[in-house]
Every structure is written in structure tokens, then in C-alpha cells.
């Protein structure tokens, strides 16, 4: 048997890559799958409560991923979780307060202005800045980088085993927490549901201050959010902390239609996928795409079905989910807030119940989480129809009671 195919227990993880025991209760380890916001905030709470844990992350190191935009963090969910973790002051130092949002049509006619200096309730932060904040809040030797999880299994005696893509297995965990996002490898233990394609893909890139299109982007968005919509077609700009803009182009395409050759720059993307769909849009907007020199990234939008957290969910001792792993939706503004709040709620239950009553802690966490998850997924399907569907943005305005 080769070393890669041998089964290893928790104690076989190199000591530099696993938590030290912090008392009798810390001998039963917890595994967190995923070092995104939900997983790292959980680790932060466990660190402060001296609860032993290990985070497994598929990325090779703590470098911040590219291809991300902005997040608005809400007071009673995301901000509350950060406050309880002792991170709110650091968040406020990085966040932008009073960010404006402008919604326009395909000819750049303004339909709605919202937010602005008076809106102090929903500060925005770059996703990469939030990720960096959370990484800095957790000892990075508690994260096992380059750990691509293939599956997770549960033995008859309740012992959890993590199966890596390189054929390595780690067993002995009493609780495995799936914080591994849309395509969670932990989710199948709890529900057979899989993400459903919304029909919409966004192609994303950055407009840098020295790019030819930057003056136009800056004049339109004015260091805020600028959302151009006509049915399923979208061109969005989001201002980032380094003065660049996150540019995303959305449209309805068949699943898997994009290939890397069409994403190398804006001119190629325009000719291969966008020209026929955006030919009636004002040049001021489409030139932002056509003149982009950087590569684009395809971001297809998915929702979990409501049944995932309703009729198809079966609680299993030794495993649970947080964030998108539990309640994936298209962007609604709630995703990271729900994820951070999940982590607060789960960490609170584990701290209160203690490591010897993990199953009771998870049961108490899942009761309200599944209610929240159902509401989140239902909102995701509503948003897919009203904001990303063929009637947008007017279908969204009507549903929200906005008088146009």
C-alpha cells in the first residue's frame, strides 16, 4: 500500500498543521471544510473559545483569490457576527459607508438612485478585503492548505472520515462542518439536492485606473455601484478599495456554453458571445466591455432547490453545513451575511454545549438554520425571476413597490 492510499487519523496530521490540545474537551477534533468567510469565522470563534479544530482548504495557500467584487454587510447578521468575533472595528476600518447604487436601462437612462451618504446601515467591503481580514484573525497553521476534499463519510460508530482527491484519508473527527460553498462535498450526507442552474452567467473582469475605459466607468459609477439592466442582460460596475471597478456582464446562455478561448479579453468576448445580445445597447456601456484588455471569468449563477433544506434534508450526527453549502442562492445581498451568521450561531451552540455534546449542539443549531435557509433559498428563486429574469428591472421594481 502506498503512503498516499493509507488511512491516517487526525493525530497523523503534522503538528504544525493541526491545533494543539487545549484541555480534556479539545481531544475530540472538529474539521471545517473550506477557508472562505464562513469557515474562517468559525475558526475564529473556536480559537477564542479554545476549541480544537482543523480547517481543510483546497487552495494551495492563503493568497487572496481574484475575480471577486463587493459585499454589503448587514447590522443584524454579518456585522453582529463580526462584532461577536471581535472583528467589527477592523471591518469598519476597511469598509465603505454610504455607498450609492444607480440603476439604469440599456440606454443609460437613470431609473433609480439609492443609498448614498445617508445610508449607514449597509457598509460595503471588497470580498478580498473581508477574506484577508478573516485570514489574519486565524493562525494560518490551523489551516491545512492544498487539501482538496473528494467525499466525506460516516462510519457506523459515528467516526467521520475525510477522503482527499489525492487518495489520502483522515479519520477520527467527531464533527465535520461543510463550509465549502456551492459544490459542497459534505452536503450529500445531508441532502441529495444539487444546485440548479439559473440560466444566467456573468462574465467578470476589472477596470483598472490606467485602462482606457476607466474615465467612463468612473463617471458613471462615481465610486459606487452602477447597474445597467434590460431583461436578462446586465452590465454592472462596482467600485473597489484599490480604485478599480469590478465589471460584470450578465446574460442568459446555455449551461456550459462558455469556453476559455472566448474569455481572453473584452473584444473576443464581445464577438463570440455578446454582440448579438447587446447590439441595441448604448455604445457608452458596451464599450466598457469591448475595450477591456483583461481576461474575463465566467460566473454561472445557481440556486439550491427549496427541497434541499425541507423535505430532502435528513440530519446526520457528526456533520452539518454553514453558508452556501447549506443555502446556495443567486446573489441577493444576503449570502455572506447568512454565512457569517450561521458561523456565529453554530459556534455559540458548540461553546454552550461543550465538545462532549456536539450532536446536541448541531441539533439546536440546525433547527433555526433550516428555517433561515428555506427563506434564503426562496428569496434566491424570487430574485432570479424578478431581478435576473426577462422582466427586469421593472419586474423587480413592481415587486418591491417602487413607483416608477
Steps between C-alpha positions, in 0.01 A plus 500: 500500500643839407521788744242694301244223532550434870233607748620760748340606823482856626813449707696432179459859377837674556494685831574828323176458302258399776380667819663427829285338767360763733349288774313174534211615282728592210597138437195444278593691182278701270573526128391807303495445124565829323693816590255754363324756721274247678778250568751758617252675727415165659872446554525843659223417746653162582840661549358750747313223685806270502316228310727277293437503125666462161406682181550318170524722192554399138697816413874451518558797729348811655536714190179693439303374202435737214167541325297636789293812551336670797279394788260704710503383859177540699472611865294214646676214321848553356601796716365331811709191427813709443435692821468182704828383345676822603547608138248779448743787552739352247209450260388861536853618427492315168136550401347780293198668657226685315556331163258606225327267255369620164274284282474591131355353182682389184529861383649613834179680601487516877211304648589506870756650736536337842734503793756776521642689795187462710505119478713391795332163553666301223870577469677327214831318504698335224465123520878470493535747790252303710684179414832655602350633826377152592823329398694735725264415788588130493844340548579380150667187633150391597413483129614197300550655157487298180239264645254429222220297655335239278241355738415473869366180657360392833572159653249298701673607822454867406861567408530740210754450222617754244609358164741721308532518122858368529364177657608601852240451772478657844271345759417548864306825483188522711356789301557606140364842406447569133591862429600410147254699297287431196640159409538375855651155544334474842144581390421153353501353851202719588303548178508358147417843357744659256525861381269595216625725221313831489557551128717809564877537469704804595834566332722698734821700483654817640525852362828640633575874543742496206258322263354692207145443622562611857394867463161392362455234771589753769268766361210254496548323833659790691668268749180308561292230333362547148252238377384508138216258427276396217330167557757226551777725368711686755812716518605573859778713647609480865765729647781329691739619769800515264307747276432236234152396389366146497328467162249221445291424193198275545278322250302182451704223339487123500684335783864433414489705179803717588849382422831654605585614148205742505610657830849623416395866470199723443527514120498122468218462752297759312539330163447145626217537752368853549465684169162362401356541850615859565478656153220736608689630806663842505868492395590679824419180689608228260833672434585433863498134405642518150798710610592284799850358458492262794378141499143427609379229733172313451275501808183293447227558758341209686229447762437202721142377482283574803470125557870491587425639846143378526372159393839369384708598806585225748707602800799274559706487818856614449440734207339835419524790255542877506470767233455418131554132572166511683304763307659596170315770304560744219628836635236656724717714727451250782750226416803598705276636776321168534832317491657710777184473710498121455854489635405713801199283578684169463800615700269629774323165529825304508647731763190477715458122471867413513703269283354189665149593384568586138194317369271699733672822395452424131136405552430833672686688228319329213147567625504876430765472226274288282219756538741778400637287219156440351424871507837577341450249219146620434635855477766376261241356263294819530808710419587279202154571359454866593853641473676267257199392291361635172286767667783668691541757630132601488382164634728561798374854551136387490564219745674741737224758469730760345302767319651561157 
